[in-house]
XYZ file of C-alpha atoms in Angstrom:
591
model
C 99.891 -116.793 -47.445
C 102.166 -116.477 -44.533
C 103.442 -112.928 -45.901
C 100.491 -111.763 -46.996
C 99.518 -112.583 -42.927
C 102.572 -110.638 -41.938
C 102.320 -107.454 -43.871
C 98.298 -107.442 -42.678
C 100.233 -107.732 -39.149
C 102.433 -104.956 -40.103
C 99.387 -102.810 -40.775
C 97.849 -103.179 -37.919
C 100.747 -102.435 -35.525
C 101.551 -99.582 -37.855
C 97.983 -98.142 -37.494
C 98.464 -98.419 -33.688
C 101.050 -96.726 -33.313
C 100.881 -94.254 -35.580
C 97.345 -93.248 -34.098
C 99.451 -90.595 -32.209
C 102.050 -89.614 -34.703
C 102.023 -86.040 -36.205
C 105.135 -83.740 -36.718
C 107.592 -82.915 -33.909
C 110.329 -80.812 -33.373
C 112.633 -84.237 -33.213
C 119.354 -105.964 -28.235
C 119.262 -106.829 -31.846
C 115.451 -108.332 -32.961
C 115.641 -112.161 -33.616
C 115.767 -112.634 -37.612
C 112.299 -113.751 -37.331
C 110.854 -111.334 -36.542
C 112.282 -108.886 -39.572
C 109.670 -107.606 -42.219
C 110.328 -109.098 -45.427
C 112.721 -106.810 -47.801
C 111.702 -105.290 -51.054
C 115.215 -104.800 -53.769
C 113.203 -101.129 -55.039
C 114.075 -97.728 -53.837
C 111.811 -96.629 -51.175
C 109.267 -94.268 -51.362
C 108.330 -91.366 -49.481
C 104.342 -91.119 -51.177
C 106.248 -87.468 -52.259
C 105.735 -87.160 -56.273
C 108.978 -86.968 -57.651
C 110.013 -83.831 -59.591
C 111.160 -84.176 -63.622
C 114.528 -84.588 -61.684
C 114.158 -87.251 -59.861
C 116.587 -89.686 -59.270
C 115.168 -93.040 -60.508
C 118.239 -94.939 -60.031
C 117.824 -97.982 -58.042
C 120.833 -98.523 -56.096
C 122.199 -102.149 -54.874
C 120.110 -102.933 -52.094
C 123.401 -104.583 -50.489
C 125.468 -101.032 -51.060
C 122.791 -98.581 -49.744
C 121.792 -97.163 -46.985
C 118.236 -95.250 -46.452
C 118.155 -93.125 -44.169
C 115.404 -90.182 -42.789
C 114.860 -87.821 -40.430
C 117.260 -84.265 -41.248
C 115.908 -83.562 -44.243
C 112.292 -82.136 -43.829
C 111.729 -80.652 -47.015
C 113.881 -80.693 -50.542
C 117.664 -80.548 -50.535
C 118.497 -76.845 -51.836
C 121.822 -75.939 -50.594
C 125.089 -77.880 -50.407
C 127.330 -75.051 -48.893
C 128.692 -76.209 -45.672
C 128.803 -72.769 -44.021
C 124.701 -72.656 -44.498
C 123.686 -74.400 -41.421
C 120.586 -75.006 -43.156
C 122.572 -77.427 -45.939
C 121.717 -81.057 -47.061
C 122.105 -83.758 -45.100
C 125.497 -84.532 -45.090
C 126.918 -81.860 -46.247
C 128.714 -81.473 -42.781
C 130.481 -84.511 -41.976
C 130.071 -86.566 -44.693
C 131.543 -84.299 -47.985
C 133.069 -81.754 -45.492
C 135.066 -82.206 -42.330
C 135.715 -80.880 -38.945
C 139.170 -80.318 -36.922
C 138.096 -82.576 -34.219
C 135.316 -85.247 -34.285
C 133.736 -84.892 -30.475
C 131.758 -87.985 -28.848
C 129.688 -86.510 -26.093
C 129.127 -90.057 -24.550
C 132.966 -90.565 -23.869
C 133.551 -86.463 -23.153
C 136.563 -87.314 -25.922
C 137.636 -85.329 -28.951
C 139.325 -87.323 -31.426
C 141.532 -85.586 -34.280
C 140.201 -85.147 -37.499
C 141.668 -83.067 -40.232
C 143.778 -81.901 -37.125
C 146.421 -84.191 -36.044
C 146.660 -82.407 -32.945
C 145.423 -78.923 -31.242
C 147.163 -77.520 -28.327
C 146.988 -73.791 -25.972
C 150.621 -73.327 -26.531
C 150.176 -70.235 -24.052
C 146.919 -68.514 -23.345
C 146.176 -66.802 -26.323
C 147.630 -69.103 -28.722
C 146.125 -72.140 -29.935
C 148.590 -74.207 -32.266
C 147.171 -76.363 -35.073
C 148.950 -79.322 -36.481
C 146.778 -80.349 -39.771
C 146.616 -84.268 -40.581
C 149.072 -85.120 -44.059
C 148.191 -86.789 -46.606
C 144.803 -85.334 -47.040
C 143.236 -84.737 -50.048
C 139.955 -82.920 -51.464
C 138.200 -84.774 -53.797
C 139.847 -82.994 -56.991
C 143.005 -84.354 -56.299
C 144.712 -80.936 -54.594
C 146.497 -81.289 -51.449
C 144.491 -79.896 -48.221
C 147.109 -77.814 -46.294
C 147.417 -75.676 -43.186
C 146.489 -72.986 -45.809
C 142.873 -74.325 -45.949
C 142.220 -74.176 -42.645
C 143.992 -70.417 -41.829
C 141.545 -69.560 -44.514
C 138.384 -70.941 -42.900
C 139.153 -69.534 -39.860
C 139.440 -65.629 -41.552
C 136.288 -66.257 -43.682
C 134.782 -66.569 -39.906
C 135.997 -63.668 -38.574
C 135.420 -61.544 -41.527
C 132.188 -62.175 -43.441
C 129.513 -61.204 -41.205
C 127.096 -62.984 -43.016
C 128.195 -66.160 -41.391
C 127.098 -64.572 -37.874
C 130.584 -66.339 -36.306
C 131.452 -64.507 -33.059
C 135.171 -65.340 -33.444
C 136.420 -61.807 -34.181
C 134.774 -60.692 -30.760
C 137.804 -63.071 -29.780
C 140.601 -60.482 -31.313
C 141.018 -63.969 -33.198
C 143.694 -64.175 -36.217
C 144.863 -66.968 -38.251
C 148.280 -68.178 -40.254
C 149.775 -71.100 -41.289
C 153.911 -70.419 -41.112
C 154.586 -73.892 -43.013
C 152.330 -76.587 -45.052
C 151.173 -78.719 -41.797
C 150.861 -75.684 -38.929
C 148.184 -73.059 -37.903
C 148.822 -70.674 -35.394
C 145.250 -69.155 -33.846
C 145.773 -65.651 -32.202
C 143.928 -64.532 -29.731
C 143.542 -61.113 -27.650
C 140.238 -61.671 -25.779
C 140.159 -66.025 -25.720
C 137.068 -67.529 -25.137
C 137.974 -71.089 -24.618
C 134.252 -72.595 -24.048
C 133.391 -71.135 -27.671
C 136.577 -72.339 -29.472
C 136.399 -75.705 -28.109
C 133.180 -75.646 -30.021
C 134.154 -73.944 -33.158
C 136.583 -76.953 -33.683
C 134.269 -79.608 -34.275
C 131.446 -78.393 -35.272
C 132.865 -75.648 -38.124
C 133.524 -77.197 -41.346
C 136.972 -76.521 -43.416
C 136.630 -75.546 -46.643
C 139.195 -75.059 -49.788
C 140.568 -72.409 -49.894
C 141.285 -72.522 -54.032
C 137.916 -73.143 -54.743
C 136.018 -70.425 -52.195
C 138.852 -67.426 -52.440
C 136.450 -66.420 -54.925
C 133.767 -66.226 -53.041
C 135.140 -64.794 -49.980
C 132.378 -61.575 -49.893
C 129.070 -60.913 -47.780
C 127.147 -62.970 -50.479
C 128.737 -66.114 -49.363
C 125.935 -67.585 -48.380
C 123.769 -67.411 -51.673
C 126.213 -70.039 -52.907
C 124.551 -73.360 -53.453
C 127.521 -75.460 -53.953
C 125.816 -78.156 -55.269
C 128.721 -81.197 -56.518
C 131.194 -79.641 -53.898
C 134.851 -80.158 -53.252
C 135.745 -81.815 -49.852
C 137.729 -84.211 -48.107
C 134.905 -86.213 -46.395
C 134.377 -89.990 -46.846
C 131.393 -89.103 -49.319
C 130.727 -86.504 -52.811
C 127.716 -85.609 -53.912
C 126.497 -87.823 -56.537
C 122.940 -86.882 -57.172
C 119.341 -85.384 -55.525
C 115.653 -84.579 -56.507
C 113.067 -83.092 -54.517
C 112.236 -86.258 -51.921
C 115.765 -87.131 -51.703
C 119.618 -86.698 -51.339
C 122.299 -89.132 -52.301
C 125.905 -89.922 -51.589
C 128.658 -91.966 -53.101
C 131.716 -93.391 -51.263
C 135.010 -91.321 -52.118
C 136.946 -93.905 -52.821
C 139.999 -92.207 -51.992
C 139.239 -90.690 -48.785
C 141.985 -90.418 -45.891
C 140.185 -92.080 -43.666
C 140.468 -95.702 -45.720
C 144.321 -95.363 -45.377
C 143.957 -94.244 -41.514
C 141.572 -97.430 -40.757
C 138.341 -96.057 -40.770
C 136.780 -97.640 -44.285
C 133.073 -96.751 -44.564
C 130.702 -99.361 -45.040
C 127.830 -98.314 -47.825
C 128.910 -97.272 -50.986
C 125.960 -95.061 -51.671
C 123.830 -92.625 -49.033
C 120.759 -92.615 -49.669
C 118.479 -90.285 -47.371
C 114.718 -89.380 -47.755
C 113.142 -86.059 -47.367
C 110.384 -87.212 -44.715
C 106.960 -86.300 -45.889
C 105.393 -87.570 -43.028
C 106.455 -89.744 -39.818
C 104.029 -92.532 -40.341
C 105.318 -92.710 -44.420
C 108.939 -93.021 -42.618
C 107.599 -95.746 -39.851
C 106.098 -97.581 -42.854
C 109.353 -97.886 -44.552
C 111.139 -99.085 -41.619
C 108.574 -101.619 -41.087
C 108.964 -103.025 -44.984
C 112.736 -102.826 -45.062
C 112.821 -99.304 -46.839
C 114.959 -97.452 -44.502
C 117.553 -98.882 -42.370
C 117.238 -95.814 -40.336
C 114.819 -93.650 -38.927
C 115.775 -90.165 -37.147
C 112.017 -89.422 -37.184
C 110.305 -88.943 -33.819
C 107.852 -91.735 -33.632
C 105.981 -92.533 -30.596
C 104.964 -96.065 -29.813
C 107.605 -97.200 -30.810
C 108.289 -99.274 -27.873
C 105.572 -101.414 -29.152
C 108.033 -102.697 -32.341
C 110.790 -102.674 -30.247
C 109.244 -105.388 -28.189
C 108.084 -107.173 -31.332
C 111.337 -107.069 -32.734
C 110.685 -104.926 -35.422
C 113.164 -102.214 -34.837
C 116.001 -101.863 -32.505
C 116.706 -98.540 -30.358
C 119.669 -97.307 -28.734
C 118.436 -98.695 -25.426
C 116.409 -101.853 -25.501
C 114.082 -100.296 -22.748
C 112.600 -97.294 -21.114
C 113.847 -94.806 -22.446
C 115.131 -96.429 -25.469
C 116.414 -93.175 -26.821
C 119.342 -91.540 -25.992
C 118.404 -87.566 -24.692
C 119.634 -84.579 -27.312
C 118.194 -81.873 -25.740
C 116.123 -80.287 -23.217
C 112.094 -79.164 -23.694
C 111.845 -76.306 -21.300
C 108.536 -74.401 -20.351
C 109.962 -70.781 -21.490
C 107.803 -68.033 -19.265
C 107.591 -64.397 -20.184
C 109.699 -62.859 -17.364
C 108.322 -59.530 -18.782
C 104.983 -60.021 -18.044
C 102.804 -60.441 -14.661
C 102.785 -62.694 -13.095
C 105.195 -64.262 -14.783
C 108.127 -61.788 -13.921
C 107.204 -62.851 -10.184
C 109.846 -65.928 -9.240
C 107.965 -67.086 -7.050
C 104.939 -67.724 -9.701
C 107.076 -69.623 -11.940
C 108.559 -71.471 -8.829
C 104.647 -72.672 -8.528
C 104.619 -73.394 -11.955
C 107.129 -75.804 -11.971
C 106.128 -77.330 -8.969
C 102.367 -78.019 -10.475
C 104.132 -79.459 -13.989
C 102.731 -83.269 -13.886
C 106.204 -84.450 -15.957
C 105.900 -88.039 -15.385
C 102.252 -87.939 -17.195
C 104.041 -86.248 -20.045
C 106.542 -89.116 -20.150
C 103.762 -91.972 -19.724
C 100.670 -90.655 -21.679
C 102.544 -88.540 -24.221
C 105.440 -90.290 -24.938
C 104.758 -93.820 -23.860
C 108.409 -93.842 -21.974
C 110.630 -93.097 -24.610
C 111.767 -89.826 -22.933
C 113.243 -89.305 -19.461
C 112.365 -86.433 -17.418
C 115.307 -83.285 -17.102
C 117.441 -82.776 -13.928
C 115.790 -79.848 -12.651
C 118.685 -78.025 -14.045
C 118.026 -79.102 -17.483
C 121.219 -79.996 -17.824
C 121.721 -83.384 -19.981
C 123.042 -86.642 -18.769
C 126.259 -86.114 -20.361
C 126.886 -82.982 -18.489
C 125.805 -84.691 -14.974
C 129.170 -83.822 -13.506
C 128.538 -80.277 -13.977
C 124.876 -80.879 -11.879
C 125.579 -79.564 -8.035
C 123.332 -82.281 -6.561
C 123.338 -80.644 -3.314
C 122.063 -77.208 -4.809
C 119.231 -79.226 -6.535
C 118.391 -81.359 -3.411
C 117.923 -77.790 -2.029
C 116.113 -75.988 -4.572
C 114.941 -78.165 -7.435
C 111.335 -78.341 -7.664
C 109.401 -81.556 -7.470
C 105.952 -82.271 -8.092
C 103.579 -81.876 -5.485
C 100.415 -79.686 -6.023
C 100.338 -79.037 -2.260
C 103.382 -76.814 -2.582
C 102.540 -75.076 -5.608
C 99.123 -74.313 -3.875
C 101.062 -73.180 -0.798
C 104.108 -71.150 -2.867
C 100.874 -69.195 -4.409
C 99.269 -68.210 -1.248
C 102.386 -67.038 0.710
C 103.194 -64.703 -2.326
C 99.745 -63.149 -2.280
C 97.920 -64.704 -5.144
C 94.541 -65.684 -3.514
C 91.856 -67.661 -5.229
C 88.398 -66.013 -6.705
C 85.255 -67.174 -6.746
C 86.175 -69.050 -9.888
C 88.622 -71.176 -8.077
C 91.890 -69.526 -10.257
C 93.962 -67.528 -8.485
C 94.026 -64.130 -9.388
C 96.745 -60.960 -9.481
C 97.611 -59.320 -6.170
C 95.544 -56.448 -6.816
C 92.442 -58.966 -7.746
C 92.839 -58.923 -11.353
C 91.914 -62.546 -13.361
C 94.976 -64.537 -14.751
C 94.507 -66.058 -17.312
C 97.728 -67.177 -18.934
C 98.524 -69.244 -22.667
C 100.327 -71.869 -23.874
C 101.637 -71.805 -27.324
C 103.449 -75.070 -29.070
C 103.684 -75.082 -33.032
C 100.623 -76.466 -34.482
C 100.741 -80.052 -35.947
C 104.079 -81.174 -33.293
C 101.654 -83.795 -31.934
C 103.939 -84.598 -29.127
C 104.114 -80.883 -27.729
C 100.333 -80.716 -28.246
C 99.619 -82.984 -25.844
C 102.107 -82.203 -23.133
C 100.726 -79.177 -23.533
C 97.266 -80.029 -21.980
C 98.869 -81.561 -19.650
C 100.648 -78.800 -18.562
C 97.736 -76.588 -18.545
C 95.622 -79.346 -16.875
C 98.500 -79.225 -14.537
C 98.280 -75.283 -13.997
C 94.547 -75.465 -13.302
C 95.002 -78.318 -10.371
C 96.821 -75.961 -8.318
C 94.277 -73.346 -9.427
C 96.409 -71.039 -12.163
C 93.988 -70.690 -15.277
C 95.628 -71.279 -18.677
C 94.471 -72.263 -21.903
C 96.038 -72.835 -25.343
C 96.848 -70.698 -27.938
C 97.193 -72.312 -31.483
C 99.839 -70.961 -33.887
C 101.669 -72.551 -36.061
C 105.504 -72.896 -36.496
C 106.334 -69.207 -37.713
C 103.813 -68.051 -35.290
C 105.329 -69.262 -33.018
C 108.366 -68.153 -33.660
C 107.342 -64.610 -34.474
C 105.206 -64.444 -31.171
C 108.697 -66.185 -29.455
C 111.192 -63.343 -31.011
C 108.986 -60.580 -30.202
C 107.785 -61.248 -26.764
C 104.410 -61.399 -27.515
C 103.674 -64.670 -25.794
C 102.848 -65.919 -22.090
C 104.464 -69.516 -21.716
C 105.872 -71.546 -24.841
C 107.784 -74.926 -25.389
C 111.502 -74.687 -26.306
C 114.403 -77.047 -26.970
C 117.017 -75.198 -29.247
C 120.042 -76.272 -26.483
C 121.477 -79.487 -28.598
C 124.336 -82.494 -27.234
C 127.252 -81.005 -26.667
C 130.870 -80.650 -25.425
C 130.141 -77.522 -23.045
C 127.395 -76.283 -21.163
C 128.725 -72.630 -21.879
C 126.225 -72.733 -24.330
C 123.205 -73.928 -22.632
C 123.925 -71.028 -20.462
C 124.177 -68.632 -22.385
C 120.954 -69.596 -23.547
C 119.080 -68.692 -20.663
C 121.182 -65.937 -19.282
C 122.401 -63.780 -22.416
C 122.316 -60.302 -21.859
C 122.204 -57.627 -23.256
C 118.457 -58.872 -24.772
C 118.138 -59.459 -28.426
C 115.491 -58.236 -30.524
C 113.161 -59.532 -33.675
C 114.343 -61.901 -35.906
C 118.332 -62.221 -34.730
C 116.973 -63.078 -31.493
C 118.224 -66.909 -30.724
C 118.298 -67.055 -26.974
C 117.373 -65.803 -23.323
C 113.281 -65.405 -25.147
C 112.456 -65.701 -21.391
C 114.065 -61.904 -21.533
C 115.009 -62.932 -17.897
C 118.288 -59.528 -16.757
C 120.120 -61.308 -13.888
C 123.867 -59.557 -14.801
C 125.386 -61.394 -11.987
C 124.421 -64.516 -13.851
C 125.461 -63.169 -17.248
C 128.844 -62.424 -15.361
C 129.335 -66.027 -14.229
C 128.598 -66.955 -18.318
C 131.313 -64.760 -19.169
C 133.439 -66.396 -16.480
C 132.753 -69.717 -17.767
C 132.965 -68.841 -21.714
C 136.872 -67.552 -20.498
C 137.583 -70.659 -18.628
C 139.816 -73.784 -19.995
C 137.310 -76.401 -20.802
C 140.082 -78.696 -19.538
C 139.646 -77.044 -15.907
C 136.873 -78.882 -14.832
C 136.838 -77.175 -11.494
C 136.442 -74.388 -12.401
C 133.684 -74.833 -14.395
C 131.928 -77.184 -11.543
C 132.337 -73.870 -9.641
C 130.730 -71.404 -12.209
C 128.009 -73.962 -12.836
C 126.939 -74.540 -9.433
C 126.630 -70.288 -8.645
C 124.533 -70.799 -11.877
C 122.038 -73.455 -11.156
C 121.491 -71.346 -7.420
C 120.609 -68.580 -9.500
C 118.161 -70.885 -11.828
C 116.421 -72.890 -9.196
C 115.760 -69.813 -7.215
C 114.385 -67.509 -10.273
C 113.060 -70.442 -12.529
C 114.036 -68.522 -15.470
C 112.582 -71.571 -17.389
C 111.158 -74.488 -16.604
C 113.215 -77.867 -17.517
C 110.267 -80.335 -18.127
C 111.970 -83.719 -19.921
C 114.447 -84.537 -22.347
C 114.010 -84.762 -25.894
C 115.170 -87.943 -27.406
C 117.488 -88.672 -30.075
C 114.946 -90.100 -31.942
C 116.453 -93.068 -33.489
C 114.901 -96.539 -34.969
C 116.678 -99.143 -37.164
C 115.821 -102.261 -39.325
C 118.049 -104.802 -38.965
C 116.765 -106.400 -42.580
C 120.188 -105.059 -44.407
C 122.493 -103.103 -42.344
C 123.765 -105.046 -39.082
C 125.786 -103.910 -35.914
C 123.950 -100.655 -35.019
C 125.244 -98.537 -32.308
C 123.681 -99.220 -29.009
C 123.749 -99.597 -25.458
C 124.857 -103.357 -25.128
C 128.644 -103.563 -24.053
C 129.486 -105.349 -27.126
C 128.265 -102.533 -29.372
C 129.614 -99.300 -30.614
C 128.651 -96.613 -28.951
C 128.567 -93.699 -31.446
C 124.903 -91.711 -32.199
C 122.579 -93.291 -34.524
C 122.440 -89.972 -36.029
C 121.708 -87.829 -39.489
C 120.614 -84.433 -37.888
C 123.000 -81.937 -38.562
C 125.675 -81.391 -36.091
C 125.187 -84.865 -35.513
C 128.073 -86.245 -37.984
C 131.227 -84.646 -36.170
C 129.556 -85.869 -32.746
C 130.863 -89.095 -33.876
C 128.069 -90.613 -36.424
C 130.525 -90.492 -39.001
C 132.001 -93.200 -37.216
C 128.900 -95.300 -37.267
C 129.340 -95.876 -41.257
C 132.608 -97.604 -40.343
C 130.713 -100.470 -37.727
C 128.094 -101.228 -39.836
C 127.413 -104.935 -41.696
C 125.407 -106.828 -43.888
C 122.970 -108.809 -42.562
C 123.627 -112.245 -43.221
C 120.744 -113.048 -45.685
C 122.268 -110.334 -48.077
């Protein structure tokens, strides 16, 4: 009776809080309070195809994890950024592993990597590696990685804009050439570009690359391929991976992770024991955290750690919009702590007014923001409007300078629940100080069709992930010359300022271990972005993360006796130091 009372329990919390779920764009409980643990495979409510794996793995070796994997697992070639969870990170490795918390790279497959003058970069490549057919990985493997990136366009790698060249003069050395360095992107390429083998892909060293779906894969990771079917993708230990013998043994045996078919099927599971970890956003989730039923990263407000940064992207190119001192109103009439407390129930924080993320605060110029970072308060936005000449009608809205209506829209991919709502804030927001905006439903490839091609008024954004540099957030708002149609990837604003694309060269050519520097460029930067309001920093996305505590123990989090790596599948996420989670995790005692 008493379970049959806790499931109903379960229910009902789970029908609260997933009241507001939909799809979006991203201390330990006491034992008592754990939902009771089923020994079958989860299930996603996806009907498995005639391929399905049916195995049911050892409860006690497994982990189940969710949240990368949004639709079936297709391609397992580590140069598609679009592979299979895992496929970067766990089957194939970096140079470097980089943990954005500490600021710290860590060798990898590198033993070391050093600027042995200013165009030369000298690799020393860890021994005793080997891929998981038994051949030696050598300098020669990585020399070759680092030519199929500056030669195959199809892999869109910038490094031959670097005059970049690659040998290995002996089994454990790479030297990197450079004639034009850019020391921002390369500190980048290192850790997040995965090294392949070079006797396996020589073959396949051609503009086709890409169509290769590598599925059963050679690498050196601490994980092969073992199996997948259309709602999942799984992963065995390698038993004889380098990083056993180097101290770093991982803890499951198998991988396990779930394509999610929907974020209140993946909240379910957590609840029931099914998945030990959820990357799946999930709002009201603070709820089970203070019931016990899952932990977070932090046990409070915010609870997640922040990956990236929702902006309010304006069209610079069309009135009023390419007025700064409209979008200065706009962000000045942006209601953020609503979007924090009604949308997201606290488990976001809102963005520096630079946008920049808590673990590049010591590139934020607080004095520049104290200056110029907006802050809401309708009375200024109201005020900012009338000195620039936008007077209200008899509707109430202000209108052009010449007397012409505005009415501007709002577009966020239909379905992202979260971005729904903080969108009517934002508009309800817009219409307080008296700018009249309404939304505009598309859904995700409209969006991104209407994004590419300009055809939009105001639109959501977050594309800037955790990183080691903010070279690249940056050059997101600032690239120049503009892009066009589907390539396009940045600066959708279409904002020309080429005194700030100047200062993003500066900064791509300066040592990321001059830290002056950079504080220098940075600050000239976030003048320019306060005063023009480019885009509109609004709150930071979290690293949506929830874990049972049913099977798997000793979950990264904030407490000083925990580790402090990301709770993280998402791709990218791995060499960021998640890898290194596997190694810190336990059994719970009652397994």
């Amino acid at each position: 009776m008493a379970n049959k009372q806790r499931f109903v329990a379960l229910l009902a919390i789970l029908s609260l809080v997933t009241a507001a779920c939909g799809s979006s764009a991203t201390p330990a409980p006491g034992q008592s309070a754990q939902p009771e643990v089923t020994a079958a495979a989860p299930s996603t409510g996806v009907a498995p195809s005639a391929a399905a794996d049916v195995t049911s793995y050892p409860r006690n070796e497994t982990l189940y994890t969710s949240g990368k994997q949004y639709g079936a697992p297709s391609t397992w070639n580590p140069l598609d950024p679009n592979a299979a969870m895992g496929t970067v990170g766990l089957q194939y490795e970096t140079l470097f592993l980089y943990d954005p918390l500490k600021d710290t790279f860590t060798p990898w497959l590198a033993d070391s990597g050093t600027w042995t003058d200013p165009n030369t970069y000298t690799i020393k490549v860890r021994q005793g590696v080997k891929w998981s057919d038994g051949q030696d990985f050598t300098a020669d493997d990585v020399a070759f990685t680092i030519g199929l990136a500056t030669s195959i366009k199809a892999l869109g790698s910038n490094l031959s804009d670097f005059g970049t060249t690659a040998t290995a003069p002996d089994a454990s050395t790479v030297v990197v050439k450079f004639t034009k360095p850019a020391y921002q992107e390369w500190s980048t390429w290192t850790y997040n570009s995965p090294i392949v083998p070079k006797h396996i892909w020589d073959s396949k060293a051609n503009e086709d690359i890409l169509k290769v779906t590598n599925e059963n894969g050679v690498g050196t990771g601490p994980y092969m391929y073992k199996t997948h079917a259309d709602d999942r993708m799984v992963w065995v230990k390698n038993d004889n991976w380098w990083g056993i013998a180097a101290g770093h043994p991982v803890t499951p045996k198998y991988i396990v992770d779930i394509v999610n078919g929907a974020n209140s099927t993946a909240l379910g599971m957590v609840l029931q024991g099914g998945l030990d970890l959820s990357n799946n956003f999930l709002p009201g989730v603070a709820e089970l955290v203070n019931r016990g039923y899952v932990q977070t990263y932090f046990p409070t407000a915010p609870y997640m750690l922040s990956a990236n940064t929702a902006w309010l992207v304006p069209n610079t190119k069309k009135a009023p919009l390419n007025d700064p001192q409209f979008r200065i109103a706009i962000a000045d009439s942006i209601n953020v702590g609503d979007v924090i407390s009604k949308d997201y129930g606290g488990i976001v924080a809102a963005s520096n007014p630079t946008g920049l993320l808590p673990s590049w605060d010591k590139y934020v110029d607080k004095s520049v923001v104290a200056q110029l970072g907006p802050k809401f308060d309708v009375a200024k936005a109201k005020s900012v409007l009338a000195a620039a000449g936008y007077k209200a009608g008899s509707d109430g809205f202000v209108t052009n300078k010449d007397g012409s209506p505005i009415k501007l829209t709002i577009s966020v991919p239909t379905g992202w629940s979260d971005w729904e709502v903080a969108r009517d804030i934002i508009i309800s927001s817009l219409k307080a100080v008296g700018i009249n905006a309404e939304s505009k439903a598309l859904d995700y490839n409209g969006v991104v069709a209407a994004r590419n091609g300009g055809d939009f008024d105001l639109i959501i954004n977050n594309d800037v992930q955790l990183g080691n540099t903010p070279w690249n957030y940056y050059d997101y708002i600032f690239h120049m010359p503009l892009q066009t149609g589907a390539a396009k990837n940045r600066n959708f604003e279409s904002y020309e300022n080429p005194t700030a694309w100047a200062l993003v060269q500066q900064l791509d050519k300066t040592p990321v271990t001059d830290v002056t520097t950079m504080q220098s460029i940075t600050s000239q930067l976030q003048k320019i972005q306060l005063t023009d309001e480019p885009i509109i920093p609004m709150w930071y996305n979290g690293l949506w993360s929830q874990v049972s505590n049913a099977v798997w123990t000793n979950w990264p989090s904030s407490a000083d006796t925990s580790n402090h790596y990301l709770p993280s599948t998402w791709t990218g996420y791995w060499q960021m130091g998640a890898v290194m989670m596997l190694t810190q995790l336990k059994l719970a005692p009652t397994q």
